[in-house]
Coordinates of C-alpha atoms and ligand atoms in Angstrom, one line a residue:
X68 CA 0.0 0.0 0.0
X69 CA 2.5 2.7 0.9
X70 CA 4.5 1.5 -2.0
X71 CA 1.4 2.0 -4.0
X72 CA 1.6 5.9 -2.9
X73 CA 4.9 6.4 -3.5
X74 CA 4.2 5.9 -7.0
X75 CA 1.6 7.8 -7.6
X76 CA 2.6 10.8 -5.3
X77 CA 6.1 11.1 -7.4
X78 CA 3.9 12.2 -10.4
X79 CA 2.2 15.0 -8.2
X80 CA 3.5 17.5 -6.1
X81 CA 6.2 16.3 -3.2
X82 CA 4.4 17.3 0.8
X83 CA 7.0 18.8 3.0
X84 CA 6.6 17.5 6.4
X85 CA 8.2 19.1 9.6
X86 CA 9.2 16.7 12.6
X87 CA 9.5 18.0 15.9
X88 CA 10.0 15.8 18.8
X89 CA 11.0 16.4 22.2
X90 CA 14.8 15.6 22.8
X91 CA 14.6 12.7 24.6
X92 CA 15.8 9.1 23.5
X93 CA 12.0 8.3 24.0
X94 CA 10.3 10.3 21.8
X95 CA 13.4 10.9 19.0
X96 CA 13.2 7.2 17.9
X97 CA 9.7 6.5 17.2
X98 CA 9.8 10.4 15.5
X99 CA 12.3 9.1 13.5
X100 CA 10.6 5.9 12.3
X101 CA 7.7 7.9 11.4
X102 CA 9.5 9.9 9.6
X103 CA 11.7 7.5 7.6
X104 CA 7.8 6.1 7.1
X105 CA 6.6 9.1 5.3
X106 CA 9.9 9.7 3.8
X107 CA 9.0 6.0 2.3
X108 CA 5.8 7.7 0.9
X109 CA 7.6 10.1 -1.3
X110 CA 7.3 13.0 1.5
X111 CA 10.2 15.2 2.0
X112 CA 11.2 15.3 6.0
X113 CA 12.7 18.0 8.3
X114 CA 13.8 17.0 11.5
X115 CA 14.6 19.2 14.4
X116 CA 17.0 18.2 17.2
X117 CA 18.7 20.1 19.8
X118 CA 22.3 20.9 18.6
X119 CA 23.7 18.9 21.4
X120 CA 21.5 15.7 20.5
X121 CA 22.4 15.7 16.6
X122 CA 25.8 15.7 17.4
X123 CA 25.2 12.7 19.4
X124 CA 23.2 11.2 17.1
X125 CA 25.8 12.1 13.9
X126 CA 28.1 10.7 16.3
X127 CA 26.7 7.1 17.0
X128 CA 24.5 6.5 13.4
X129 CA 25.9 8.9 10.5
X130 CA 22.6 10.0 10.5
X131 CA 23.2 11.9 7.4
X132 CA 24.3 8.7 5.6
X133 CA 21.5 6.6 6.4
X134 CA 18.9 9.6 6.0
X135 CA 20.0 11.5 2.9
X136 CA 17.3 12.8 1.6
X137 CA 16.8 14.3 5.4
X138 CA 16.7 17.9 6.2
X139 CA 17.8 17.7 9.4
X140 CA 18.0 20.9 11.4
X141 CA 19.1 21.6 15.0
X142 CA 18.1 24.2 17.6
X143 CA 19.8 25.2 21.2
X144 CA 18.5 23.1 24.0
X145 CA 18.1 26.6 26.2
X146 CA 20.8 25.3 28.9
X147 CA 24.2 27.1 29.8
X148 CA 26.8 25.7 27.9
X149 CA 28.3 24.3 31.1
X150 CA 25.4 21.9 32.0
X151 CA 26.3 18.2 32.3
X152 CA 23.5 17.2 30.1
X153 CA 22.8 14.0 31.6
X154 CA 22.5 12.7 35.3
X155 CA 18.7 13.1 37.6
X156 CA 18.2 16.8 36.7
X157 CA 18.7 16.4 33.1
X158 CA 15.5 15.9 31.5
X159 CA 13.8 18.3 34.1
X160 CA 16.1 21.3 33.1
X161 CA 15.5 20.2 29.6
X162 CA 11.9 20.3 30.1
X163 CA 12.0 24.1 31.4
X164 CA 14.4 25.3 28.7
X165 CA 12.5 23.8 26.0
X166 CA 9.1 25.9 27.3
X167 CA 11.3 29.1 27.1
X168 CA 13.5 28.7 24.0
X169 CA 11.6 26.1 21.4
X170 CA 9.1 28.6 20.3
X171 CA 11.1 31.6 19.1
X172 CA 13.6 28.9 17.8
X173 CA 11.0 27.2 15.6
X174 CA 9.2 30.5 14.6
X175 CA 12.9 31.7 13.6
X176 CA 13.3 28.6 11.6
X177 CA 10.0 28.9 9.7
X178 CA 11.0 32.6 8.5
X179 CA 14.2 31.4 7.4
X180 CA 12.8 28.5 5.4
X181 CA 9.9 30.5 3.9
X182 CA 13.1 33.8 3.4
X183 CA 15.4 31.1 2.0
X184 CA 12.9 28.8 -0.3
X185 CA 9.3 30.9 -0.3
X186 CA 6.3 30.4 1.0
X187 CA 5.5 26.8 -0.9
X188 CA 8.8 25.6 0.4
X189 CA 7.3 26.0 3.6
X190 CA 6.2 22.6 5.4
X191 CA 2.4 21.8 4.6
X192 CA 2.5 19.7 7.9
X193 CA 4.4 19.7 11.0
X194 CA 3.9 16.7 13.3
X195 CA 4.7 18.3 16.5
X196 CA 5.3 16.4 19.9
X197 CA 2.3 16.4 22.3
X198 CA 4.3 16.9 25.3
X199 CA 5.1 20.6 22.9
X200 CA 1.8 22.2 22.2
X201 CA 2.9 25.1 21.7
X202 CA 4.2 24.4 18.7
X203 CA 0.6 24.5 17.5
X204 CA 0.8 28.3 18.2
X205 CA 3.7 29.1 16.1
X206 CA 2.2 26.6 13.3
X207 CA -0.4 28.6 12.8
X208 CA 1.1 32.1 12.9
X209 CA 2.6 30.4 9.6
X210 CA -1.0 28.6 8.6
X211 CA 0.8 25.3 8.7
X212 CA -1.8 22.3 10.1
X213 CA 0.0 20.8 13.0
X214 CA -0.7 16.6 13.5
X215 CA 0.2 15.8 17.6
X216 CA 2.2 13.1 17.6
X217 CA 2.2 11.4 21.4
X218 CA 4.8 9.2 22.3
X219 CA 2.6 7.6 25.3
X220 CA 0.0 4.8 24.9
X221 CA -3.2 5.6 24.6
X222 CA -4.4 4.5 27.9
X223 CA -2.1 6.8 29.3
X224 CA -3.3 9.6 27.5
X225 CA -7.0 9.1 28.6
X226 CA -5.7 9.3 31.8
X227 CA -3.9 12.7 31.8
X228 CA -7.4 13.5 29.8
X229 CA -9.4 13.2 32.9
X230 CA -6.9 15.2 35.4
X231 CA -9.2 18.2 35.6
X232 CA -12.2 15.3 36.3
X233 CA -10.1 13.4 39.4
X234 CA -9.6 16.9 41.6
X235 CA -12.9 17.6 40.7
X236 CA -14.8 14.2 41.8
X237 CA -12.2 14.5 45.0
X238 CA -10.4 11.2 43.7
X239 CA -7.1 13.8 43.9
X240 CA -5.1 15.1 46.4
X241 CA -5.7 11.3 48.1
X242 CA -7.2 11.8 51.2
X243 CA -5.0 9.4 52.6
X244 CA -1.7 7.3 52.4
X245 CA -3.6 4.0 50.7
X246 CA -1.6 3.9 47.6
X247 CA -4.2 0.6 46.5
X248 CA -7.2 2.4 46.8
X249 CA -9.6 2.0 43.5
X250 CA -9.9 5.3 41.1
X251 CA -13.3 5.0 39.6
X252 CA -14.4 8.4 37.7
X253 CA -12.3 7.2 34.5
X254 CA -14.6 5.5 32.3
X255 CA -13.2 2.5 31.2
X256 CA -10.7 2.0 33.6
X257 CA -13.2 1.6 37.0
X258 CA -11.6 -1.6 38.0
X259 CA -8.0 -1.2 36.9
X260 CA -6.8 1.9 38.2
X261 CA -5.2 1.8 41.6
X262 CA -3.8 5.1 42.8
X263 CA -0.5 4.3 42.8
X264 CA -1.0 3.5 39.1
X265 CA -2.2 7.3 37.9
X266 CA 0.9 8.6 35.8
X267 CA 3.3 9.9 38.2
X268 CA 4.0 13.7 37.3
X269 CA 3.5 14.2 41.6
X270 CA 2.0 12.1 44.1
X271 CA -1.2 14.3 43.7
X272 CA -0.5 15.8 47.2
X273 CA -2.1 19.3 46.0
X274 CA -4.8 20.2 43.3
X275 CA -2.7 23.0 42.7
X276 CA 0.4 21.9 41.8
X277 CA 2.0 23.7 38.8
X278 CA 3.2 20.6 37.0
X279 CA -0.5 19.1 37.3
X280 CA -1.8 22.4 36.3
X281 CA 0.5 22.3 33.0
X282 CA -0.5 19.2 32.2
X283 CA -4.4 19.2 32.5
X284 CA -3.8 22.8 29.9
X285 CA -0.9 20.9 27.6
X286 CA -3.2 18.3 27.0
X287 CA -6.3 20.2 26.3
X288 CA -4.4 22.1 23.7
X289 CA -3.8 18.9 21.7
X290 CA -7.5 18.8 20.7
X291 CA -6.6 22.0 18.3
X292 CA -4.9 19.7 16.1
X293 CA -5.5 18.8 12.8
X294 CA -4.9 15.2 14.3
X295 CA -3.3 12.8 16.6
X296 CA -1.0 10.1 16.3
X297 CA -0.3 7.3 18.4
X298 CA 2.3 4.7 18.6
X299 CA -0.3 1.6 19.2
X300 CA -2.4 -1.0 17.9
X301 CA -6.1 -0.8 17.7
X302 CA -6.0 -4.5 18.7
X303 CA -4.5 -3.7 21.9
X304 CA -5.7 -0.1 22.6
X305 CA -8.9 -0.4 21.0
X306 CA -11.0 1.0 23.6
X307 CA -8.9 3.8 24.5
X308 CA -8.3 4.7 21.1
X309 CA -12.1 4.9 20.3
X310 CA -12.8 7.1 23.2
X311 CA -10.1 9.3 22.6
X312 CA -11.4 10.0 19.1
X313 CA -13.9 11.7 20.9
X314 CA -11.6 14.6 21.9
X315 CA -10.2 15.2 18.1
X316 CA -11.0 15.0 14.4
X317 CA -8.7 12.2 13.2
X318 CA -6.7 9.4 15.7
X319 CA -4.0 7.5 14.2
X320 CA -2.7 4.5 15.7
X321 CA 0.4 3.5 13.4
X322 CA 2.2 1.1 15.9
X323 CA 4.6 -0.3 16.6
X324 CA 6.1 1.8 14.8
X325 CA 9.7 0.3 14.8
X326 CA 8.5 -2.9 13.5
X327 CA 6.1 -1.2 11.0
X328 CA 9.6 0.6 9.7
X329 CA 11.5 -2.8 10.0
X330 CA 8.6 -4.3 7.7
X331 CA 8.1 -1.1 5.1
X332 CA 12.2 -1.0 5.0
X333 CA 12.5 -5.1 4.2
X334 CA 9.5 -5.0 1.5
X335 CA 11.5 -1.9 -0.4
X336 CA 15.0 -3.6 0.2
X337 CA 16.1 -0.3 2.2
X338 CA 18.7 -0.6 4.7
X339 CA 17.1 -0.7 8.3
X340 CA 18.8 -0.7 11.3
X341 CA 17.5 -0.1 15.2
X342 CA 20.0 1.5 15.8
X343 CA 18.7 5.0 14.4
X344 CA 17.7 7.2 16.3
X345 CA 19.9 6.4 19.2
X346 CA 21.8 8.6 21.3
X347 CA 24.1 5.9 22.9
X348 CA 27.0 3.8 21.3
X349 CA 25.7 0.3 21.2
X350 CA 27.5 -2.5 23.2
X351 CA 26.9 -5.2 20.6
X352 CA 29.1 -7.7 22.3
X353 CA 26.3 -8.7 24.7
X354 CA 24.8 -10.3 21.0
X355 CA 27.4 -13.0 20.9
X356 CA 26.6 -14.1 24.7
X357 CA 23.2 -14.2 24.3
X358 CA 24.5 -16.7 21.1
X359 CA 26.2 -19.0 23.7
X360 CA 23.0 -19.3 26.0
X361 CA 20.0 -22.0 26.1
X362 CA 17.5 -20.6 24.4
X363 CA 14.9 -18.7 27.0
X364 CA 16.9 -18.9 29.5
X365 CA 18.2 -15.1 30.1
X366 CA 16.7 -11.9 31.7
X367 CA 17.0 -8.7 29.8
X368 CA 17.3 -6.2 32.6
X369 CA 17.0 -2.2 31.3
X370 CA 15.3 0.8 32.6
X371 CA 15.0 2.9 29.4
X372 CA 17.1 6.3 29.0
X373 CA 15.8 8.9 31.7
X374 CA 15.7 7.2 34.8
X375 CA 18.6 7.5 37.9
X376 CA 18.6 5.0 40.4
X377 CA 20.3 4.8 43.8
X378 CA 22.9 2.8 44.8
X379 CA 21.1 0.9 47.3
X380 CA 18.0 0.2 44.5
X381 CA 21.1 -1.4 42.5
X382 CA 22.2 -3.8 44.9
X383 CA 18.9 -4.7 45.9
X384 CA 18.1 -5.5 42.2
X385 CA 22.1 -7.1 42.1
X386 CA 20.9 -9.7 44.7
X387 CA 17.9 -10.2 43.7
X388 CA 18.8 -11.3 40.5
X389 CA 21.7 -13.1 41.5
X390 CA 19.6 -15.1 43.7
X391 CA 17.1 -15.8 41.2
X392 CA 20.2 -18.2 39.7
X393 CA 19.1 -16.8 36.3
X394 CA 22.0 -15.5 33.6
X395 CA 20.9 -11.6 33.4
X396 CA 22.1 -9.3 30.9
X397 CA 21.9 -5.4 32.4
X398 CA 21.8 -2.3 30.7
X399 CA 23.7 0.4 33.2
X400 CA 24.0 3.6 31.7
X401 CA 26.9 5.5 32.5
X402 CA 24.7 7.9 34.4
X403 CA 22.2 5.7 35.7
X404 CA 23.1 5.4 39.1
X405 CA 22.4 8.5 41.1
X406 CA 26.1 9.8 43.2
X407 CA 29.9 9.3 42.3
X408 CA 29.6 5.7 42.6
X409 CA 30.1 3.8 39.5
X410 CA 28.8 -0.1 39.2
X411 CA 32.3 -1.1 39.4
X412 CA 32.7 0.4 42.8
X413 CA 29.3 -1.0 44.1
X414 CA 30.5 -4.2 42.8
X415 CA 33.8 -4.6 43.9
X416 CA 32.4 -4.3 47.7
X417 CA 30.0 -7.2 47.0
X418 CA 31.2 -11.1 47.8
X419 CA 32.8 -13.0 44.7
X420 CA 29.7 -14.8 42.9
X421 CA 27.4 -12.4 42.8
X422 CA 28.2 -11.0 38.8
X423 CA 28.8 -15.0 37.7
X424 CA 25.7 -15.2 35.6
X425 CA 25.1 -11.7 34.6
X426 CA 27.1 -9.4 31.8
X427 CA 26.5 -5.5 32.7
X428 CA 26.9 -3.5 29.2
X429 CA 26.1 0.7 29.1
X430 CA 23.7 0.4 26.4
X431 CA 22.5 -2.7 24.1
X432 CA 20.9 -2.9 20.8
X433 CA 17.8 -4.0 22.6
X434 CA 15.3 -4.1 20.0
X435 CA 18.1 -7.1 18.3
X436 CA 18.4 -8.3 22.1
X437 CA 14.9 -8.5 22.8
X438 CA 14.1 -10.8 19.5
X439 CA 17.1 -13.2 20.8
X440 CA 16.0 -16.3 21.2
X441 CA 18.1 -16.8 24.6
X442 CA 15.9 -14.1 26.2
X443 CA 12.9 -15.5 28.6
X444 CA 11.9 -12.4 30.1
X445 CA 12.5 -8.2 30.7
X446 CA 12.8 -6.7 33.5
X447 CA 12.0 -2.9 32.6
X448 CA 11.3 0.2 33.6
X449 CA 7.9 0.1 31.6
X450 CA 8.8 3.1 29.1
X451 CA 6.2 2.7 26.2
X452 CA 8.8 2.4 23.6
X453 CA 10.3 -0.9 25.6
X454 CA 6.6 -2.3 26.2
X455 CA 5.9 -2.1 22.4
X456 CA 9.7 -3.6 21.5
X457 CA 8.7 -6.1 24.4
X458 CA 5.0 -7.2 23.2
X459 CA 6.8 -7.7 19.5
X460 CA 8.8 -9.7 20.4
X461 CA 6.6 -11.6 22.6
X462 CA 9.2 -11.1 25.9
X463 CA 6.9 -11.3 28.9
X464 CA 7.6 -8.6 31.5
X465 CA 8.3 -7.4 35.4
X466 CA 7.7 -4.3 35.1
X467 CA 9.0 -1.8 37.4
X468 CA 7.6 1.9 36.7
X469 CA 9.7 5.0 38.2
X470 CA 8.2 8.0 36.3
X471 CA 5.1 9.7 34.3
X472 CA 3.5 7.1 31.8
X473 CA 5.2 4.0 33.1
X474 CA 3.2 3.4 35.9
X475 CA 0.5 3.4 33.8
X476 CA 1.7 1.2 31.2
X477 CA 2.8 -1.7 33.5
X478 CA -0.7 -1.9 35.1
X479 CA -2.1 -2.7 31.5
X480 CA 1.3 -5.1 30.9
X481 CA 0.0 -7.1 34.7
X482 CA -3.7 -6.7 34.4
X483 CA -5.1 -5.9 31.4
X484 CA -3.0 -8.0 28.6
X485 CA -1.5 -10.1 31.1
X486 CA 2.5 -10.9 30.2
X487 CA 4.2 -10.0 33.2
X488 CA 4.2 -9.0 36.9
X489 CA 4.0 -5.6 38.3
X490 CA 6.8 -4.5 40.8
X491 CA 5.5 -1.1 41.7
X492 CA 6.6 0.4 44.6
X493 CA 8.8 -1.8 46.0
X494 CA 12.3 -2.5 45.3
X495 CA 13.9 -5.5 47.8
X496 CA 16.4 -8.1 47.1
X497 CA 13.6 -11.0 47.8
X498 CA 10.5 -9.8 45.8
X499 CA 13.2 -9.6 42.5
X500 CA 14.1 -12.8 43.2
X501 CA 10.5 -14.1 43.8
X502 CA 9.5 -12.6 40.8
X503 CA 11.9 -13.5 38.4
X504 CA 11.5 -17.3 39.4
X505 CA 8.1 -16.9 39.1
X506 CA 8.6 -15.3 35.4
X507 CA 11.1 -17.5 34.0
X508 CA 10.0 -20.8 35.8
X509 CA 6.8 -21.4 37.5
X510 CA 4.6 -19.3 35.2
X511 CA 6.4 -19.7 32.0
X512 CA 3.8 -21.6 30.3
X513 CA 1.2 -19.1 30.9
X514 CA 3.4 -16.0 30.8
X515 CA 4.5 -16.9 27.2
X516 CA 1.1 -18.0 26.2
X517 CA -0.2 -14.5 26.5
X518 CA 2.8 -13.1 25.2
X519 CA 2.8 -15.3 22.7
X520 CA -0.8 -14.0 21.3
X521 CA -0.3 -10.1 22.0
X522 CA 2.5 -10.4 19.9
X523 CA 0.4 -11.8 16.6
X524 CA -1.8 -9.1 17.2
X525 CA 1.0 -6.4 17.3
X526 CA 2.4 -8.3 14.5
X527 CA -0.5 -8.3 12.4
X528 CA -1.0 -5.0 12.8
X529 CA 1.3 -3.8 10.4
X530 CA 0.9 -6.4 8.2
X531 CA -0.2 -4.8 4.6
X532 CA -3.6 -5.5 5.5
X533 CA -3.3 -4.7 9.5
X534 CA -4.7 -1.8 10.9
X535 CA -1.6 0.0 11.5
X536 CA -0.4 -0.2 8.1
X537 CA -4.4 1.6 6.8
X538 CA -3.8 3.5 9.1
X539 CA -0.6 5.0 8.1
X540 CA -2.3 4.9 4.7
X541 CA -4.8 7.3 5.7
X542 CA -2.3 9.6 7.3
X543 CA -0.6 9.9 4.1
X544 CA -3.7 10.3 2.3
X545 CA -4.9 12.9 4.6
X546 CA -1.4 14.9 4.4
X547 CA -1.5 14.9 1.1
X548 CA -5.4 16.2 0.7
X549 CA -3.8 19.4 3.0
X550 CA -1.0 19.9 0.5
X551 CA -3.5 20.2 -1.9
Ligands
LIG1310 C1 10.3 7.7 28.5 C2 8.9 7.2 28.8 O1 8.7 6.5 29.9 C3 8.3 6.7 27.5 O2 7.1 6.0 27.7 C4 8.0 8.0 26.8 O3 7.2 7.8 25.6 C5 9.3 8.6 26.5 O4 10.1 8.9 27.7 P1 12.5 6.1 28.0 O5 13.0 6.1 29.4 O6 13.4 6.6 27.0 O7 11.2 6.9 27.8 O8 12.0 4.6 27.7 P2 11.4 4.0 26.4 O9 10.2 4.6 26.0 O10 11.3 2.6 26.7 O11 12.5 4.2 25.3 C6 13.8 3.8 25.4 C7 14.3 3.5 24.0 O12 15.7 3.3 24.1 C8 13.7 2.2 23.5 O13 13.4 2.3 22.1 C9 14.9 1.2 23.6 O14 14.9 0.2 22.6 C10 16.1 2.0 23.5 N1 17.2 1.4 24.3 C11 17.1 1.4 25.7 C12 18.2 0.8 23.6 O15 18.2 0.8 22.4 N2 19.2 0.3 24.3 C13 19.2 0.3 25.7 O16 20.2 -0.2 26.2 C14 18.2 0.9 26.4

């Protein structure tokens, strides 16, 4: 199908599409596979990073080899030239910048496109981030549609839908410390929702909060879109997705969107790596020791790109695991661990043993690690772009949530689709070790059972005839009809 309109768009004129995602690891890669997606179509792509994160990404992929008919263009992230740019407060001073300096930076860079090229060189789309609605405002200073792209799943997004609706019905600030304590004013989620599972922007200790406050109006604003588009599957969101379409004019749900790209790229003999997109040098050595393990027999242990742990969290997770007398292979990010110690330190105070079945690496290729056949199970941090890679490849999960959308997403992985445990909460040497038995051994059968069937139905989604793959149709289709 998208073959189909690449042919007949290269007779007609050529849309120019403007991609705008939010710096983070997170939300660059799946930008990036949508944009490679449309680039497939016969759209031409302009992609904004932060200066800092396209030298990074230049740096580990040769971005501009593998993307050559890419504009790619870079702003300033906002921060003094002297900040680390990684470690706990990273992604919170990036957040503030990028409210302060993103707006005149992309209004600058629309004049110079439309002083350099003219106004039809301008972009006839730009498929903005939804965590970055102003970008709406500046998009239409310039009359250019803007299409939200979220980077969260869509149950999570009904959620932050419904903020204004929990202070209001009382369900927040809790009135107490009982973190299991139903929510029930969210239609459709009445007997999932705990409190402890609401996205975790705050506790909720106060209606007022400014964070809440920005989020209850950032996600209103989406609704001025021309449309939305989701990383998902109708066959595993479906309800969600259906009463989210009641809140804008057109819902997309093009997911997963790596392994749509994967597909799309194999069909049209492109070169496809999962490596783009990524800000980290890949340890690929951990590849050949997966090679040399029985098959299902290894945890995949990985907590995603933002989050900082402390060092006692790490040991209690070290033990655990060791415990569990399972081979583990652990993705610890230089600046993972919150302090001046380094895993090498932690480890070297720790009796001989405890590292025998585990290989620690800074960063993996994990979308190639998670299709190994040696891997039986992921413990993760429950970032949405790890629960889809996860769900593809049919890895069951422990899922243990630190920040925003995760806690939301590991609630659906435990209780609504069922492929792994939820750790939520708790972080002790026992409960790892419990759980990771429980995964890998005495729920096997089942675990991979279900995981086994979500992943057809991700799987079949962007098959030519699955509804991701329509659906990415119709967004072309619909980007097109604006051009026009
Ligand atoms: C966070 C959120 O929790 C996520 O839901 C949101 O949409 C973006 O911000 P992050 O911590 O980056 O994201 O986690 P995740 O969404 O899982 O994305 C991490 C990406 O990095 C994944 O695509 C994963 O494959 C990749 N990764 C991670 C690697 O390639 N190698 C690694 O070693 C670790």
């Amino acid at each position: 199908m998208v073959t189909e309109t690449i042919s007949t768009m290269e007779k007609t004129e050529v849309p120019h599409v403007l991609f705008f995602p939010f710096p983070a690891q997170g939300h660059i890669k799946p930008f990036l596979s949508l944009a490679e997606l449309l680039s497939h179509a016969g759209f031409q792509a302009t992609f904004i990073n932060t200066e800092h994160n396209h030298h990074r990404l230049l740096h580990n992929n040769d971005i501009h080899n593998r993307f050559p008919k890419f504009q790619f263009k870079s702003i300033p992230d906002g921060l003094p030239p002297d900040h680390p740019r990684s470690g706990p407060l990273y992604i919170r001073d990036l957040f503030r910048s990028s409210r302060v300096s993103f707006r005149p930076a992309l209004r600058e860079l629309l004049t110079s496109l439309k002083e350099e090229k003219g106004p039809c060189q301008l972009p006839k789309c730009i498929i903005a981030d939804g965590i970055m609605s102003f970008s709406i405002d500046v998009a239409e200073e310039f009359e250019i549609p803007t299409i939200f792209f979220r980077t969260y799943s869509a149950h999570c997004l009904w959620i932050y839908f419904h903020f204004s609706q929990l202070i209001e019905e009382g369900e927040v600030p809790f009135q107490d410390e009982n973190l299991d304590q139903p929510i029930s004013c969210i239609p459709g989620l009445e007997n999932v929702l705990r409190r402890r599972d609401l996205p975790r922007i705050r506790r909720f200790e106060n209606a007022d909060d400014p964070m809440l406050q920005f989020f209850i109006r950032e996600t209103s604003v989406l609704t001025r879109a021309t449309g939305l588009i989701l990383n998902t599957v109708n066959e595993i969101e479906g309800p969600m997705i259906t009463r989210l379409g009641s809140f804008f004019k057109k819902v997309y749900a093009i997911g997963p969107l790596h392994a749509l790209k994967s597909r799309i790229n194999e069909n049209s003999s492109s070169s496809s790596t999962s490596s783009d997109g990524i800000l980290w040098k890949e340890d690929k050595k951990c590849l050949k020791w997966l090679d040399s393990k029985p098959s299902r027999s290894v945890l995949y242990v990985s907590f995603g790109s933002l989050i900082n742990l402390s060092g006692e969290q790490i040991l209690e997770l070290l033990h655990g695991l060791a415990n569990s007398e399972k081979s583990f292979l652990w993705v610890i990010r230089p600046d993972l661990i919150v302090g001046d110690a380094t895993i090498g330190d932690i480890l070297k105070e720790q009796e001989t043993g405890r590292m025998e079945r585990g290989l620690i690496v800074s960063w993996a290729p994990q979308e190639e690690v998670l299709s190994h056949p040696a891997i039986g199970g992921f413990l993760t941090h429950s970032g949405w772009n790890s629960t889809l890679e996860s769900i593809v490849a049919g890895v069951p999960m422990i899922c243990w949530p630190q920040i925003s959308d995760q806690q939301v997403n590991s609630r659906c992985v435990s209780d609504i689709w069922k492929v792994g445990f939820d750790m939520k909460d708790t972080c002790d040497r026992s409960i790892v070790e419990k759980l990771v038995r429980e995964l890998m051994d005495n729920n096997r059968e089942e675990m991979m059972e279900s995981a086994n069937k979500l992943a057809m139905l991700a799987r079949d989604s962007i098959k030519e005839d699955g509804s991701s793959c329509i659906n990415l149709e119709k967004l072309i289709q619909d980007i097109k009809s604006m051009s026009s």
